[in-house]
Coordinates of C-alpha atoms and ligand atoms in Angstrom, one line a residue:
M1 CA 77.1 37.4 79.9
P2 CA 80.3 39.3 79.1
N3 CA 80.2 41.8 76.3
E4 CA 81.6 39.9 73.3
R5 CA 82.8 43.0 71.6
A6 CA 84.5 44.3 75.0
K7 CA 86.2 41.0 74.9
R8 CA 87.9 41.2 71.8
M9 CA 88.9 45.1 72.2
T10 CA 92.4 46.2 73.3
F11 CA 92.2 49.0 75.8
L12 CA 94.8 51.7 76.7
R13 CA 96.8 51.5 80.0
P14 CA 95.8 54.8 82.0
A15 CA 99.5 56.1 81.1
E16 CA 98.7 55.7 77.1
V17 CA 95.5 57.7 77.2
K18 CA 96.7 61.3 77.1
A19 CA 99.3 60.7 74.3
A20 CA 96.4 58.7 72.2
I21 CA 94.2 61.7 72.6
Q22 CA 96.7 64.3 71.7
K23 CA 97.6 62.1 68.5
A24 CA 93.9 61.8 67.4
V25 CA 93.1 65.2 67.9
K26 CA 96.4 66.3 66.3
A27 CA 95.6 64.3 62.9
A28 CA 91.8 64.8 63.0
P29 CA 90.7 66.4 59.7
V30 CA 88.3 69.8 60.4
V31 CA 85.1 70.6 59.1
D32 CA 85.3 74.3 60.1
M33 CA 81.8 75.2 60.4
H34 CA 82.0 79.2 60.1
T35 CA 84.5 81.2 58.3
H36 CA 84.7 84.4 56.5
L37 CA 87.1 82.8 53.7
Y38 CA 86.1 82.6 50.2
D39 CA 86.7 79.9 47.3
P40 CA 89.7 81.3 45.1
S41 CA 86.9 81.8 42.5
F42 CA 85.6 84.5 44.4
G43 CA 88.8 86.6 43.5
G44 CA 89.7 89.6 46.0
L45 CA 87.1 88.5 48.6
L46 CA 89.4 85.7 50.1
L47 CA 92.0 87.8 51.9
R48 CA 95.4 85.9 52.8
G49 CA 98.9 86.8 53.5
I50 CA 101.1 88.6 56.1
D51 CA 99.7 92.1 55.7
E52 CA 96.0 91.0 55.9
L53 CA 97.1 88.7 58.9
I54 CA 98.6 91.8 60.7
T55 CA 95.6 93.8 60.1
Y56 CA 93.2 91.5 61.5
H57 CA 90.3 93.5 63.0
Y58 CA 91.1 92.1 66.5
L59 CA 94.8 93.4 66.4
I60 CA 93.3 96.9 65.1
A61 CA 91.4 97.0 68.2
E62 CA 94.5 96.1 70.2
S63 CA 97.2 98.3 68.6
T64 CA 95.0 101.8 68.4
R65 CA 94.2 100.7 72.2
A66 CA 97.8 100.3 72.9
S67 CA 99.2 103.3 71.1
G68 CA 96.1 105.6 71.8
L69 CA 95.8 106.4 67.9
A70 CA 92.4 107.6 66.4
P71 CA 91.0 105.1 64.5
A72 CA 90.6 107.6 61.8
K73 CA 94.0 107.9 61.5
F74 CA 94.7 104.4 61.3
Y75 CA 92.3 103.6 58.6
A76 CA 93.5 106.8 56.8
M77 CA 97.0 104.6 56.2
P78 CA 97.5 102.6 53.2
R79 CA 97.3 98.9 54.0
K80 CA 101.1 98.3 54.2
A81 CA 101.5 101.0 56.7
R82 CA 98.8 99.8 58.9
A83 CA 100.5 96.7 59.0
E84 CA 104.0 98.1 60.0
F85 CA 102.0 100.1 62.7
V86 CA 100.5 97.2 64.3
W87 CA 103.7 95.3 64.0
D88 CA 105.6 98.2 65.6
E89 CA 103.2 98.3 68.4
L90 CA 102.3 95.0 69.2
F91 CA 105.4 93.0 68.3
V92 CA 108.0 95.7 68.4
K93 CA 107.2 97.8 71.5
R94 CA 105.7 95.0 73.9
S95 CA 105.5 91.5 73.4
P96 CA 102.5 89.7 71.6
V97 CA 100.9 87.8 74.4
S98 CA 97.4 88.2 73.3
E99 CA 95.6 85.4 71.7
A100 CA 95.4 87.2 68.1
A101 CA 99.1 88.5 68.3
R102 CA 100.4 85.0 69.4
G103 CA 98.6 83.7 66.5
V104 CA 100.4 85.6 64.1
L105 CA 103.6 83.7 65.5
T106 CA 102.1 80.4 65.4
T107 CA 101.1 80.5 61.9
A108 CA 104.3 82.0 60.7
T109 CA 106.2 79.3 62.5
A110 CA 104.1 76.7 61.0
Y111 CA 105.1 77.8 57.7
G112 CA 108.7 77.7 58.8
L113 CA 109.3 81.2 59.1
D114 CA 110.5 82.8 62.3
P115 CA 108.8 85.9 63.2
R116 CA 111.8 87.3 65.0
R117 CA 114.6 86.9 62.5
D118 CA 112.3 87.4 59.4
G119 CA 110.3 90.4 60.6
L120 CA 107.6 91.6 58.5
D121 CA 109.6 92.1 55.2
G122 CA 111.1 88.6 55.6
M123 CA 107.5 87.2 56.1
R124 CA 106.2 89.5 53.4
K125 CA 108.4 87.6 50.8
F126 CA 107.3 84.2 51.8
F127 CA 103.9 85.1 50.8
K128 CA 104.5 87.0 47.7
G129 CA 104.8 84.7 44.8
L130 CA 101.6 82.4 46.3
S131 CA 98.7 81.7 44.0
P132 CA 95.5 81.8 45.9
E133 CA 94.9 77.9 44.9
K134 CA 98.5 77.2 46.2
H135 CA 97.9 79.1 49.3
V136 CA 94.8 77.5 50.1
D137 CA 96.5 74.1 49.8
L138 CA 99.0 75.2 52.0
A139 CA 97.0 76.8 54.6
F140 CA 94.6 73.9 54.8
A141 CA 97.2 71.4 54.9
T142 CA 99.1 72.9 57.6
A143 CA 95.9 73.4 59.6
G144 CA 94.3 70.2 58.8
V145 CA 91.1 71.7 57.7
E146 CA 89.3 69.2 55.4
S147 CA 86.4 71.9 54.5
A148 CA 85.4 75.5 55.4
V149 CA 82.2 76.9 55.4
M150 CA 81.8 80.4 54.1
T151 CA 79.8 83.5 55.0
N152 CA 77.8 84.5 52.0
D153 CA 75.8 87.6 51.6
P154 CA 73.8 87.9 48.5
F155 CA 73.3 91.7 49.4
N156 CA 77.0 92.4 48.9
D157 CA 77.3 93.3 45.3
A158 CA 81.1 91.6 44.7
E159 CA 79.9 88.4 46.1
R160 CA 76.6 88.5 44.1
A161 CA 78.2 88.8 40.9
S162 CA 80.5 86.0 41.8
W163 CA 77.3 83.9 42.2
E164 CA 75.7 85.0 39.1
R165 CA 78.8 83.8 37.1
G166 CA 78.5 80.5 38.7
G167 CA 80.0 80.6 42.2
R168 CA 81.9 77.9 43.9
G169 CA 84.8 76.2 42.0
D170 CA 86.7 74.5 44.9
E171 CA 84.7 71.8 46.7
R172 CA 86.5 72.2 50.1
F173 CA 84.4 75.5 50.2
Q174 CA 80.9 75.2 51.3
A175 CA 78.3 78.2 51.5
A176 CA 76.1 79.5 54.0
L177 CA 73.3 82.2 53.3
R178 CA 74.0 85.0 55.8
I179 CA 70.7 86.8 56.2
D180 CA 71.6 90.0 58.7
P181 CA 71.0 92.6 56.0
L182 CA 67.4 91.6 55.7
V183 CA 66.8 91.7 59.3
I184 CA 68.7 94.8 60.2
D185 CA 67.2 97.1 57.4
L186 CA 64.3 95.5 55.6
P187 CA 63.4 98.9 53.8
A188 CA 66.8 98.9 52.4
A189 CA 66.8 95.2 51.6
S190 CA 63.5 95.3 50.1
A191 CA 64.0 97.7 47.5
K192 CA 66.8 95.4 46.4
L193 CA 64.8 92.5 46.5
R194 CA 61.9 94.3 44.3
A195 CA 64.5 95.2 41.8
W196 CA 65.6 91.4 41.7
G197 CA 62.0 90.2 41.2
Y198 CA 60.8 89.4 44.9
G199 CA 57.7 91.5 45.9
V200 CA 58.6 92.2 49.5
A201 CA 57.7 95.4 50.7
G202 CA 59.6 97.7 53.3
D203 CA 57.1 97.0 56.1
F204 CA 56.4 93.4 55.3
S205 CA 52.9 93.9 54.2
G206 CA 50.9 91.9 51.6
A207 CA 52.8 89.0 50.0
S208 CA 56.2 89.8 51.5
A209 CA 56.4 86.9 53.9
S210 CA 55.9 84.5 51.1
E211 CA 58.0 86.3 48.5
L212 CA 61.1 86.7 50.9
R213 CA 60.8 82.9 52.1
R214 CA 60.9 82.2 48.1
F215 CA 64.1 84.5 48.0
C216 CA 65.9 82.4 50.8
G217 CA 64.7 79.4 49.1
D218 CA 66.3 80.3 45.7
W219 CA 69.5 81.1 47.4
I220 CA 69.6 78.3 49.6
K221 CA 69.4 76.5 46.1
R222 CA 71.8 78.4 44.2
M223 CA 74.6 78.7 46.5
N224 CA 73.9 74.9 47.8
A225 CA 74.1 76.8 51.1
R226 CA 74.8 74.3 54.0
Y227 CA 72.9 76.4 56.4
A228 CA 71.4 79.9 56.8
A229 CA 72.6 82.1 59.4
M230 CA 72.1 85.6 61.2
S231 CA 74.1 87.4 64.3
F232 CA 72.0 88.6 66.8
T233 CA 72.2 91.5 69.2
P234 CA 71.9 90.4 73.0
D235 CA 68.1 91.3 73.1
F236 CA 67.3 88.3 70.6
A237 CA 63.9 87.1 72.1
W238 CA 61.3 84.5 71.1
P239 CA 58.3 84.7 70.8
D240 CA 59.1 88.1 68.9
A241 CA 56.2 89.9 67.3
S242 CA 58.4 92.5 65.9
L243 CA 59.4 93.0 62.4
R244 CA 62.4 90.7 63.0
G245 CA 60.5 88.1 64.8
R246 CA 58.1 88.0 61.8
I247 CA 60.7 87.6 59.3
L248 CA 62.4 85.0 61.0
G249 CA 59.2 83.1 61.8
E250 CA 57.4 83.7 58.4
A251 CA 60.0 83.6 56.0
V252 CA 63.4 82.5 57.1
I253 CA 63.0 79.5 59.1
P254 CA 60.2 78.1 57.0
A255 CA 62.6 78.4 53.9
C256 CA 65.3 76.5 55.8
R257 CA 62.9 73.6 57.1
D258 CA 61.7 73.6 53.3
A259 CA 65.1 73.1 52.1
S260 CA 66.3 70.8 55.0
V261 CA 69.0 73.2 56.3
P262 CA 69.4 74.3 59.6
F263 CA 69.1 77.9 60.5
A264 CA 72.3 79.3 62.7
L265 CA 71.5 81.8 65.7
M266 CA 74.8 83.7 66.5
I267 CA 73.7 85.8 69.4
G268 CA 75.2 88.4 71.9
V269 CA 77.0 91.1 69.5
R270 CA 76.6 94.5 70.6
R271 CA 77.2 96.3 67.3
R272 CA 79.5 99.2 66.8
I273 CA 79.9 100.5 70.5
R274 CA 82.7 102.0 69.1
P275 CA 81.8 102.8 65.7
E276 CA 84.9 104.5 64.3
L277 CA 86.8 101.1 64.8
G278 CA 84.4 99.5 61.9
D279 CA 84.8 95.6 62.3
A280 CA 87.0 96.2 65.2
G281 CA 84.1 98.2 66.9
D282 CA 81.7 95.4 67.9
G283 CA 81.3 94.5 71.5
V284 CA 79.2 91.6 73.6
G285 CA 76.2 91.5 75.8
K286 CA 74.7 88.7 77.8
G287 CA 71.4 87.3 75.9
D288 CA 68.7 84.8 76.6
P289 CA 69.0 81.3 76.1
S290 CA 65.9 80.4 77.0
S291 CA 64.3 82.1 74.1
V292 CA 66.3 79.9 71.9
G293 CA 64.6 77.2 73.7
R294 CA 61.1 78.5 73.0
L295 CA 62.1 78.7 69.2
C296 CA 63.2 75.1 69.3
A297 CA 59.9 74.0 70.8
E298 CA 57.8 76.2 68.4
F299 CA 59.7 74.5 65.2
P300 CA 60.3 71.0 66.3
D301 CA 60.9 69.9 62.8
A302 CA 63.5 72.5 62.0
T303 CA 67.3 72.4 63.1
F304 CA 69.0 75.4 64.8
L305 CA 72.7 75.7 65.2
C306 CA 73.4 78.2 68.0
T307 CA 76.8 79.9 69.4
M308 CA 76.4 82.6 71.9
L309 CA 78.9 85.2 72.4
A310 CA 78.8 85.9 76.3
R311 CA 80.5 83.8 78.6
E312 CA 77.6 84.0 81.1
D313 CA 75.2 82.4 78.5
Q314 CA 77.2 79.2 78.2
H315 CA 75.6 77.2 81.0
E316 CA 72.2 78.0 80.1
L317 CA 72.5 77.4 76.3
C318 CA 74.2 73.9 77.5
V319 CA 71.1 73.1 79.7
T320 CA 68.5 74.3 76.9
A321 CA 70.5 72.3 74.3
R322 CA 69.8 69.1 76.7
K323 CA 66.2 69.6 76.1
F324 CA 66.2 70.0 72.3
S325 CA 67.6 67.7 69.9
N326 CA 67.1 70.2 67.2
L327 CA 69.4 72.5 68.8
K328 CA 72.9 72.0 68.0
V329 CA 75.6 74.1 69.9
F330 CA 78.8 74.8 68.1
G331 CA 81.9 77.1 68.6
C332 CA 83.4 79.4 70.9
W333 CA 82.6 82.6 69.2
W334 CA 84.9 85.2 68.6
F335 CA 85.7 87.1 72.1
L336 CA 85.4 83.5 73.8
N337 CA 88.0 82.2 71.2
N338 CA 90.7 82.4 73.9
P339 CA 92.5 79.5 75.5
S340 CA 91.2 80.0 78.9
L341 CA 87.3 80.2 78.0
V342 CA 87.8 77.5 75.5
R343 CA 89.2 75.3 78.2
E344 CA 86.1 76.0 80.4
I345 CA 83.5 76.0 78.0
T346 CA 84.4 73.0 76.4
A347 CA 84.6 70.8 79.7
M348 CA 81.3 72.1 80.5
R349 CA 79.9 71.2 77.2
L350 CA 81.3 67.4 77.4
E351 CA 80.0 67.4 81.0
L352 CA 76.5 68.4 80.1
L353 CA 76.0 67.3 76.3
G354 CA 78.5 64.4 75.9
L355 CA 79.9 64.3 72.4
T356 CA 76.8 66.1 70.9
F357 CA 78.3 69.4 70.1
V358 CA 81.0 71.2 67.9
P359 CA 83.5 72.5 70.0
Q360 CA 85.3 75.0 67.5
H361 CA 84.9 77.0 64.2
S362 CA 87.8 79.1 63.5
D363 CA 85.9 82.4 62.3
A364 CA 88.8 83.0 60.1
R365 CA 88.7 86.0 57.9
I366 CA 92.1 85.6 56.7
L367 CA 93.1 82.5 55.0
D368 CA 96.0 81.9 57.1
Q369 CA 94.2 82.1 60.3
V370 CA 93.2 78.7 60.0
V371 CA 96.7 77.6 60.9
Y372 CA 96.5 79.1 64.7
K373 CA 93.0 79.1 65.3
W374 CA 93.1 75.5 65.1
R375 CA 96.2 74.7 66.6
H376 CA 95.4 76.6 69.6
S377 CA 92.2 75.0 69.8
K378 CA 92.9 71.6 69.3
E379 CA 95.6 71.8 71.9
V380 CA 93.1 72.8 74.8
I381 CA 90.5 70.5 73.6
A382 CA 92.9 67.7 73.5
D383 CA 93.7 68.6 77.3
V384 CA 90.1 68.7 78.2
L385 CA 89.3 65.4 76.6
S386 CA 92.1 63.7 78.3
A387 CA 91.0 64.9 81.4
K388 CA 87.6 63.3 80.6
Y389 CA 89.1 60.2 79.4
A390 CA 91.2 59.8 82.8
D391 CA 87.9 60.6 84.7
M392 CA 86.1 57.8 82.9
A393 CA 89.2 55.2 83.7
K394 CA 89.0 56.1 87.3
A395 CA 85.2 55.2 87.1
G396 CA 86.3 51.8 85.7
W397 CA 85.9 52.5 81.9
R398 CA 89.2 52.0 80.2
P399 CA 89.3 53.4 76.5
A400 CA 90.2 51.7 73.2
R401 CA 92.3 53.6 70.5
D402 CA 89.3 53.2 68.0
E403 CA 86.9 54.5 70.4
I404 CA 89.2 57.5 71.1
D405 CA 89.6 57.9 67.2
R406 CA 85.7 57.8 66.7
D407 CA 84.8 60.4 69.4
V408 CA 87.7 62.9 68.0
E409 CA 86.4 62.4 64.8
A410 CA 82.9 63.2 65.7
L411 CA 83.9 66.4 67.3
F412 CA 86.1 67.6 64.7
S413 CA 84.4 66.8 61.6
G414 CA 81.8 64.2 62.2
N415 CA 78.8 66.1 64.1
A416 CA 79.6 69.2 61.6
R417 CA 79.2 66.8 58.4
D418 CA 75.9 65.1 60.1
W419 CA 74.4 68.5 61.1
L420 CA 75.0 70.2 57.4
R421 CA 74.8 67.0 55.5
L422 CA 78.3 67.3 54.1
D423 CA 79.3 64.0 52.3
K424 CA 82.5 62.7 53.5
Ligands
LIG501 O1 84.8 87.0 64.7 C1 84.6 88.1 63.8 O2 85.5 88.4 63.1 C2 83.6 89.1 64.0 O3 83.9 90.3 63.3 C3 82.3 88.6 63.0 O4 82.6 88.4 61.6 C4 81.5 87.4 63.8 O5 82.2 86.1 63.8 C5 80.2 87.3 62.4 O6 80.3 86.3 61.9 O7 79.4 88.1 62.9
LIG502 ZN1 82.3 85.4 62.2

């Protein structure tokens, strides 16, 4: 019997498919699952504007490399001079071909500026009178971002004070509890925890596990965190009998499970391979996706979000995710957020995972970066999707416009909304 629904649908002709996908992707509102942005009520923690944009740590690495300037000398300059240095090295002395440099151009142009004509000073004038609230409106509207998840660290004193004053004021910003300090240096973190009334010992003895679990639960609640997260070095392994494994298995993951929020594993950073560069000094190393699978098997009723930093890990991570519905793959993280790699990784994920992943997050540290990070990624993702729909058409499955809209919505907002239990 012919399919009644299919009989009523209007299908696109092959020549119409690419344009329909491009239109749907361009218009799709985005839920940005991982950023380092802040709600304006967090004051100076929200970085924005052209000088911040130009001194993004990706561009610090690129400009000090190009010039050979010692990082200490770069950091000795005030912010304004740093921006002038980066502009000169990466935009004047040579063409801004790198992804992060091109991003400055895309962002400025999207705001109606002409980076060549206006130069750094002209662009500074544009941002000058913008209030944080208006600035968020502008950046989110230009980028098509509907909501963005912050990275929230209760061990950061400035941030903690904001939470104690009441936290979020703008519903477009969601919280994520970042727990790195607990795992990287428990003795230091435990001293603070004890001062805040949680009986956690530096060696994790006694009631430490239950007290740490209580701390995580309290902060997930206080922040209304949509998930808890940690960035891991490439040696992340499971099972893990070390202190790190105990903290995760006995405290953090149970607290997430109790609160019905996922735990996000961001695996593959080699911290400070060039320490003088600060945030710009981290590197990458190959991890072990099979450990992620073993973690998912051990905690079948917990949900894990996962992104891995090494290109070499992407295939095994996808294959692992095929076996575990509680493993949610997201984003082309950090050094992978380059068009050539987003193209390859997104195609592979579609082939192995269908539509059950989140292709990208911005990782924006500076508000205006959402503009280029999403424009650049969306362009590539639309291309990859078009090719997949063309392949389906060749196999006899002509798509309908509302199906394209449905699928695109899942990739850019729907899946993230489901995983993070966000209301529409
Ligand atoms: O992409 C970045 O800006 C990195 O410095 C990190 O913040 C990374 O994304 C992280 O969340 O650890
Ligand atoms: Zn990040």
